[in-house]
CSV table of C-alpha atoms in Angstrom, one decimal:
chain,number,residue,atom,x,y,z
T,1223,MET,CA,0.0,0.0,0.0
T,1224,ASP,CA,1.3,3.5,-0.9
T,1225,ALA,CA,2.5,5.2,2.3
T,1226,THR,CA,0.8,8.5,1.2
T,1227,ALA,CA,-2.6,6.8,0.8
T,1228,SER,CA,-3.3,6.9,4.5
T,1229,SER,CA,-1.6,10.2,5.1
T,1230,LYS,CA,-3.0,13.7,4.9
T,1231,PHE,CA,0.5,14.9,3.8
T,1232,SER,CA,1.5,14.8,0.1
T,1233,ASP,CA,4.7,13.4,-1.2
T,1234,VAL,CA,6.1,16.9,-1.7
T,1235,ASP,CA,6.9,19.2,1.3
T,1236,GLU,CA,6.0,22.8,1.6
T,1237,TYR,CA,9.4,23.9,0.0
T,1238,GLY,CA,8.9,21.7,-3.1
T,1239,PHE,CA,11.1,18.7,-2.0
T,1240,LYS,CA,9.9,15.2,-2.8
T,1241,ARG,CA,9.6,13.0,0.2
T,1242,GLY,CA,11.6,9.7,-0.2
T,1243,GLN,CA,10.1,6.3,-0.6
T,1244,ASN,CA,11.0,5.4,3.0
T,1245,PHE,CA,9.6,8.6,4.5
T,1246,ASP,CA,7.8,7.8,7.7
T,1247,TYR,CA,4.4,9.5,7.2
T,1248,ARG,CA,3.0,8.0,10.4
T,1249,ASN,CA,5.5,9.5,12.8
T,1250,TYR,CA,5.6,12.7,10.8
T,1251,SER,CA,1.9,13.1,11.1
T,1252,LYS,CA,2.1,12.6,14.8
T,1253,PHE,CA,4.8,15.3,15.1
T,1254,MET,CA,3.0,17.7,12.8
T,1255,ASP,CA,-0.3,17.5,14.7
T,1256,GLY,CA,1.3,19.3,17.6
T,1257,TYR,CA,3.9,21.3,15.6
T,1258,LEU,CA,1.3,23.0,13.4
T,1259,LYS,CA,-0.4,24.3,16.6
T,1260,THR,CA,2.9,25.5,17.9
T,1261,LEU,CA,3.6,27.3,14.6
T,1262,THR,CA,0.3,29.2,14.8
T,1263,ARG,CA,1.1,30.3,18.4
T,1264,ARG,CA,4.7,31.3,17.4
T,1265,ARG,CA,3.4,33.4,14.4
T,1266,MET,CA,1.1,35.4,16.7
T,1267,LYS,CA,4.0,36.1,19.1
T,1268,TRP,CA,6.3,37.1,16.3
T,1269,GLU,CA,3.7,39.5,14.9
T,1270,ALA,CA,3.8,41.2,18.3
T,1271,ILE,CA,7.6,41.3,18.4
T,1272,LEU,CA,7.9,42.8,15.0
T,1273,GLN,CA,5.4,45.5,15.8
T,1274,GLN,CA,7.3,46.4,18.9
T,1275,ASN,CA,10.8,46.1,17.4
T,1276,PRO,CA,10.6,46.1,13.6
T,1277,ASP,CA,14.4,46.7,13.1
T,1278,LEU,CA,15.4,43.8,15.4
T,1279,SER,CA,18.4,45.9,16.1
T,1280,GLN,CA,19.6,43.9,19.1
T,1281,VAL,CA,19.3,40.2,19.7
T,1282,ASP,CA,18.5,40.3,23.4
T,1283,ALA,CA,17.6,37.3,25.6
T,1284,LYS,CA,13.9,37.4,24.8
T,1285,LEU,CA,14.5,37.6,21.0
T,1286,LYS,CA,17.1,34.8,21.2
T,1287,ARG,CA,14.5,32.7,23.0
T,1288,TYR,CA,11.9,33.3,20.3
T,1289,ILE,CA,14.5,32.6,17.5
T,1290,ARG,CA,15.4,29.3,19.1
T,1291,LYS,CA,11.8,28.3,19.1
T,1292,GLY,CA,11.6,29.0,15.4
T,1293,ILE,CA,11.0,32.0,13.1
T,1294,PRO,CA,7.8,31.6,11.1
T,1295,GLY,CA,8.4,31.0,7.4
T,1296,PRO,CA,6.9,34.2,6.0
T,1297,TYR,CA,9.1,36.3,8.3
T,1298,ARG,CA,12.4,34.4,7.8
T,1299,PRO,CA,13.9,36.3,4.9
T,1300,ASP,CA,13.6,39.7,6.6
T,1301,VAL,CA,14.4,38.5,10.1
T,1302,TRP,CA,17.5,36.6,8.8
T,1303,MET,CA,18.7,39.8,7.0
T,1304,LYS,CA,18.2,41.9,10.1
T,1305,ILE,CA,19.5,39.6,12.9
T,1306,SER,CA,22.6,38.6,10.9
T,1307,GLY,CA,23.6,42.2,10.0
T,1308,ALA,CA,23.3,41.4,6.3
T,1309,ALA,CA,20.6,44.1,5.9
T,1310,ALA,CA,23.0,46.7,7.4
T,1311,GLU,CA,25.8,45.5,5.0
T,1312,GLN,CA,23.4,45.8,2.1
T,1313,ARG,CA,22.5,49.4,3.0
T,1314,ARG,CA,26.2,50.3,3.0
T,1315,ALA,CA,26.6,49.0,-0.5
T,1316,PRO,CA,23.2,49.0,-2.1
T,1317,ASN,CA,24.5,48.6,-5.7
T,1318,LEU,CA,27.1,45.9,-5.1
T,1319,TYR,CA,25.1,42.9,-6.3
T,1320,ARG,CA,23.9,44.4,-9.5
T,1321,SER,CA,27.3,45.8,-10.3
T,1322,LEU,CA,28.8,42.3,-9.8
T,1323,LEU,CA,26.3,40.8,-12.2
T,1324,ASN,CA,27.1,43.5,-14.8
T,1325,SER,CA,30.8,42.7,-14.6
T,1326,GLU,CA,32.3,41.5,-17.9
T,1327,THR,CA,35.3,39.8,-16.2
T,1328,PHE,CA,33.8,36.5,-15.1
T,1329,ASP,CA,36.3,33.6,-14.8
T,1330,LYS,CA,35.2,31.0,-17.4
T,1331,GLU,CA,36.5,28.1,-15.3
T,1332,ILE,CA,34.4,29.2,-12.3
T,1333,SER,CA,31.4,29.8,-14.6
T,1334,ASP,CA,31.7,26.3,-16.0
T,1335,SER,CA,32.1,24.7,-12.5
T,1336,ILE,CA,28.9,26.5,-11.4
T,1337,SER,CA,27.0,25.5,-14.5
T,1338,ILE,CA,28.0,21.8,-14.0
T,1339,ASP,CA,26.7,21.9,-10.4
T,1340,LEU,CA,23.4,23.5,-11.2
T,1341,PRO,CA,21.6,20.3,-12.3
T,1342,ARG,CA,23.0,18.5,-9.2
T,1343,THR,CA,21.5,21.1,-6.9
T,1344,PHE,CA,18.2,19.9,-5.3
T,1345,PRO,CA,17.2,17.6,-8.2
T,1346,ASP,CA,14.4,16.4,-5.9
T,1347,ASN,CA,12.8,19.8,-5.7
T,1348,ILE,CA,9.9,20.2,-8.1
T,1349,HIS,CA,10.3,24.0,-8.3
T,1350,PHE,CA,14.0,24.3,-8.6
T,1351,ASP,CA,14.3,24.1,-12.4
T,1352,THR,CA,12.9,27.7,-12.6
T,1353,LYS,CA,15.4,28.9,-10.1
T,1354,LYS,CA,18.7,27.7,-11.7
T,1355,GLN,CA,19.5,30.9,-13.6
T,1356,ARG,CA,18.9,32.9,-10.4
T,1357,LEU,CA,21.2,30.5,-8.5
T,1358,TYR,CA,23.8,30.9,-11.1
T,1359,ASN,CA,23.6,34.7,-10.8
T,1360,ILE,CA,24.1,34.5,-7.0
T,1361,LEU,CA,27.1,32.1,-7.2
T,1362,ILE,CA,28.9,33.9,-10.0
T,1363,ALA,CA,28.4,37.3,-8.4
T,1364,TYR,CA,29.8,36.0,-5.1
T,1365,ALA,CA,32.7,34.3,-6.9
T,1366,HIS,CA,33.5,37.6,-8.5
T,1367,HIS,CA,33.2,39.5,-5.2
T,1368,ASN,CA,35.3,37.1,-3.2
T,1369,ARG,CA,38.2,36.0,-5.4
T,1370,ASP,CA,39.9,34.0,-2.5
T,1371,VAL,CA,36.9,31.7,-2.4
T,1372,GLY,CA,35.6,31.9,-5.9
T,1373,TYR,CA,33.3,28.9,-6.2
T,1374,CYS,CA,33.4,25.8,-3.9
T,1375,GLN,CA,31.0,22.8,-4.1
T,1376,GLY,CA,28.6,23.2,-1.2
T,1377,LEU,CA,28.0,26.9,-1.8
T,1378,ASN,CA,25.4,25.8,-4.4
T,1379,TYR,CA,23.3,24.1,-1.6
T,1380,ILE,CA,23.6,27.0,0.8
T,1381,ALA,CA,22.7,29.6,-1.9
T,1382,GLY,CA,20.0,27.3,-3.3
T,1383,LEU,CA,18.2,26.9,0.0
T,1384,LEU,CA,18.6,30.6,0.7
T,1385,LEU,CA,16.9,31.3,-2.6
T,1386,ILE,CA,14.1,28.8,-1.9
T,1387,VAL,CA,13.4,30.6,1.4
T,1388,THR,CA,13.8,34.2,0.4
T,1389,GLU,CA,12.7,34.0,-3.3
T,1390,ASP,CA,15.1,36.9,-3.7
T,1391,GLU,CA,18.5,36.9,-5.4
T,1392,GLU,CA,19.9,39.9,-3.7
T,1393,LYS,CA,18.9,38.8,-0.2
T,1394,SER,CA,20.3,35.4,-0.9
T,1395,PHE,CA,23.6,36.9,-2.1
T,1396,TRP,CA,24.0,39.0,1.1
T,1397,LEU,CA,23.1,36.1,3.4
T,1398,LEU,CA,25.5,33.9,1.5
T,1399,LYS,CA,28.2,36.5,1.9
T,1400,HIS,CA,27.5,36.7,5.6
T,1401,ILE,CA,27.7,32.9,6.1
T,1402,VAL,CA,30.9,32.5,4.1
T,1403,GLU,CA,32.8,35.5,5.5
T,1404,ASN,CA,31.4,35.7,9.1
T,1405,ILE,CA,29.9,32.4,10.2
T,1406,VAL,CA,32.3,29.9,8.6
T,1407,PRO,CA,35.3,31.8,7.2
T,1408,GLN,CA,37.9,29.8,5.4
T,1409,TYR,CA,35.7,26.7,5.1
T,1410,HIS,CA,35.3,27.3,1.4
T,1411,SER,CA,38.7,28.6,0.5
T,1412,HIS,CA,41.1,26.5,-1.5
T,1413,ASN,CA,42.9,25.0,1.5
T,1414,MET,CA,39.8,24.8,3.7
T,1415,SER,CA,42.1,25.6,6.7
T,1416,ASN,CA,39.4,26.5,9.2
T,1417,LEU,CA,37.2,23.5,8.1
T,1418,LEU,CA,40.0,21.1,8.9
T,1419,ARG,CA,40.6,22.9,12.2
T,1420,ASP,CA,37.0,22.7,13.2
T,1421,LEU,CA,36.6,19.1,12.3
T,1422,ALA,CA,39.4,18.4,14.8
T,1423,VAL,CA,37.6,20.6,17.3
T,1424,PHE,CA,34.4,18.6,16.7
T,1425,ARG,CA,36.2,15.3,17.3
T,1426,GLU,CA,37.5,16.6,20.6
T,1427,LEU,CA,34.0,17.6,21.6
T,1428,VAL,CA,32.8,14.1,20.9
T,1429,ILE,CA,35.6,12.6,22.9
T,1430,ARG,CA,34.6,14.9,25.9
T,1431,ARG,CA,30.8,14.4,25.6
T,1432,VAL,CA,30.3,10.9,24.3
T,1433,PRO,CA,33.7,9.1,24.5
T,1434,ALA,CA,32.2,5.6,23.8
T,1435,VAL,CA,30.9,6.9,20.5
T,1436,ASN,CA,34.3,8.3,19.6
T,1437,ARG,CA,36.0,5.0,20.5
T,1438,HIS,CA,33.5,3.1,18.4
T,1439,VAL,CA,33.9,5.4,15.4
T,1440,ASP,CA,37.7,5.2,15.7
T,1441,ASN,CA,37.6,1.4,16.0
T,1442,LEU,CA,35.5,1.1,12.9
T,1443,GLY,CA,37.9,3.4,11.0
T,1444,LEU,CA,35.5,6.0,9.6
T,1445,PRO,CA,37.3,9.3,9.6
T,1446,TYR,CA,35.5,12.4,11.0
T,1447,PRO,CA,36.1,14.4,7.8
T,1448,VAL,CA,34.2,11.6,5.9
T,1449,ILE,CA,31.3,11.8,8.4
T,1450,ALA,CA,31.0,15.5,9.0
T,1451,SER,CA,32.7,17.6,6.3
T,1452,LYS,CA,29.4,18.1,4.4
T,1453,TRP,CA,27.7,19.0,7.7
T,1454,PHE,CA,30.0,21.9,8.2
T,1455,ILE,CA,30.6,23.0,4.5
T,1456,CYS,CA,26.8,23.1,3.8
T,1457,ILE,CA,25.7,23.9,7.3
T,1458,PHE,CA,23.5,20.8,7.1
T,1459,ALA,CA,21.8,21.8,3.9
T,1460,GLU,CA,21.3,18.6,1.8
T,1461,VAL,CA,22.1,16.7,5.0
T,1462,LEU,CA,19.0,17.0,7.3
T,1463,PRO,CA,15.3,17.6,6.6
T,1464,VAL,CA,14.7,21.1,5.3
T,1465,GLU,CA,12.6,22.4,8.2
T,1466,THR,CA,15.3,21.1,10.6
T,1467,VAL,CA,18.0,22.9,8.6
T,1468,LEU,CA,16.0,26.1,8.6
T,1469,ARG,CA,15.5,25.9,12.4
T,1470,ILE,CA,19.3,25.5,12.7
T,1471,TRP,CA,19.9,28.5,10.4
T,1472,ASP,CA,17.5,30.6,12.4
T,1473,CYS,CA,19.9,30.2,15.3
T,1474,VAL,CA,23.1,30.4,13.2
T,1475,PHE,CA,22.1,33.9,11.9
T,1476,ALA,CA,21.4,35.0,15.5
T,1477,GLU,CA,24.2,33.3,17.4
T,1478,GLY,CA,26.9,32.5,15.0
T,1479,TYR,CA,29.3,29.6,14.4
T,1480,LYS,CA,28.7,27.9,17.8
T,1481,ILE,CA,25.4,26.7,16.5
T,1482,VAL,CA,27.1,24.6,13.8
T,1483,PHE,CA,29.0,22.7,16.6
T,1484,ARG,CA,25.9,22.3,18.7
T,1485,ALA,CA,24.0,20.7,15.7
T,1486,ALA,CA,26.9,18.4,14.8
T,1487,LEU,CA,27.4,17.3,18.4
T,1488,ALA,CA,23.6,16.8,18.8
T,1489,MET,CA,23.8,14.4,15.8
T,1490,PHE,CA,26.2,12.2,17.7
T,1491,VAL,CA,24.5,12.5,21.1
T,1492,THR,CA,21.0,11.8,19.9
T,1493,HIS,CA,22.1,8.9,17.7
T,1494,LYS,CA,24.5,7.4,20.3
T,1495,THR,CA,22.6,4.1,20.5
T,1496,SER,CA,22.2,3.6,16.8
T,1497,ILE,CA,25.9,4.5,16.1
T,1498,LEU,CA,27.1,2.0,18.7
T,1499,ALA,CA,24.9,-0.6,17.1
T,1500,CYS,CA,26.8,-0.3,13.8
T,1501,ASP,CA,29.2,-3.3,13.6
T,1502,ASP,CA,31.3,-2.3,10.6
T,1503,ILE,CA,32.5,0.8,8.7
T,1504,ALA,CA,30.0,0.3,5.8
T,1505,ALA,CA,27.1,0.1,8.3
T,1506,LEU,CA,28.2,3.2,10.0
T,1507,ALA,CA,28.7,5.2,6.8
T,1508,ASN,CA,25.2,4.0,5.6
T,1509,HIS,CA,23.7,5.1,9.0
T,1510,PHE,CA,25.0,8.6,8.6
T,1511,ARG,CA,23.8,8.7,5.0
T,1512,ASP,CA,20.3,7.5,5.9
T,1513,ILE,CA,19.7,9.9,8.8
T,1514,MET,CA,18.1,12.4,6.5
T,1515,ILE,CA,16.0,9.9,4.7
T,1516,GLN,CA,14.3,8.0,7.5
T,1517,ASP,CA,15.1,9.3,10.9
T,1518,SER,CA,12.4,10.4,13.4
T,1519,ILE,CA,14.9,12.3,15.6
T,1520,VAL,CA,15.9,14.8,13.0
T,1521,THR,CA,12.5,15.0,11.4
T,1522,ASP,CA,11.2,16.3,14.8
T,1523,CYS,CA,12.9,19.6,14.2
T,1524,HIS,CA,11.6,21.0,17.5
T,1525,GLY,CA,12.9,18.1,19.5
T,1526,PHE,CA,16.3,18.2,17.7
T,1527,ILE,CA,16.7,21.9,18.4
T,1528,GLU,CA,15.9,21.3,22.1
T,1529,SER,CA,18.5,18.6,22.2
T,1530,MET,CA,21.1,21.0,20.7
T,1531,PHE,CA,20.5,23.5,23.5
T,1532,ALA,CA,20.4,20.8,26.2
T,1533,LEU,CA,24.2,20.4,25.6
T,1534,ARG,CA,26.6,22.4,27.6
T,1535,LEU,CA,28.8,24.2,25.2
T,1536,LYS,CA,30.5,27.6,25.8
T,1537,ARG,CA,32.2,29.8,23.2
T,1538,SER,CA,35.3,29.9,25.5
T,1539,GLU,CA,35.7,26.1,25.2
T,1540,LEU,CA,35.5,26.2,21.4
T,1541,GLU,CA,38.0,29.0,21.2
T,1542,SER,CA,40.4,27.1,23.5
T,1543,LEU,CA,40.1,24.0,21.4
T,1544,ARG,CA,40.6,26.0,18.2
T,1545,LYS,CA,43.9,27.3,19.5
T,1546,VAL,CA,45.0,23.8,20.3
T,1547,ALA,CA,44.0,22.5,16.9
T,1548,VAL,CA,45.9,25.3,15.2
T,1549,LEU,CA,49.1,24.6,17.2
T,1550,ASN,CA,48.7,20.8,16.7
T,1551,PRO,CA,47.3,20.2,13.2
T,1552,ALA,CA,46.5,16.6,12.3
């Protein structure tokens, strides 16, 4: 029997992504019964907040609490722009994006690389064919703007999801710029120096929080870069269910890079039992690959975000571990 036959949900989500054959409609329906009511309440509270503080000029404790509980979809584009500082950056250079697009000095090799990746970007999204030219514009403009980065695989997923959410090329460009230059700098450069450093930091966090999991992963021989590079490079886009990614990004734009570590660490902590049940490297690799397809823990975006913030993690610990990783590279 078709799984969708007994479900009130279609086989395409609200963002246009097709649900996989193994999608758990039953558990998703149970989750959404409560989550939709939560979303309605959150939207009413956000309407009040935006009336009181339309500029969102300061992310105080109350606003941070609201952001962690989720920004309603219709408000996400403008709220992301404001809380990240991208809107202020855009006001300082209002003509930047259009001037970059009008440039006649695009690098052909970069242009070709972007063009090759466009068909690979969200092929399971029924609306994305109409967005590919706009995605190309964002990526080529950013490559021209930031010559040190140019174009790196992974940026297509970040920019593509930004475009799906904002439906606006220019906002997507400014949010992409903020992510690459302020949230995860040097993750997408040619040597990816900060990515390698932060993967070492992540491993140390796993050792400290769930040492049994680290020992098991090490014993099976699956390197951390194989497990988590895409998590960090794409900030979980094309890794976790879309709504879960967007809830993570809500927090990333408000609180910065620490959220990426929280999400990655929560992946290991919440899946401790299933990771330890993997008895060989292939099973472990398949487990991490399948998390997005059929995993109730990450589909419950509200519960997953709560698990992220249940973890004790201070910026000072991350900065200390970063210094050690720089002094003692792998």
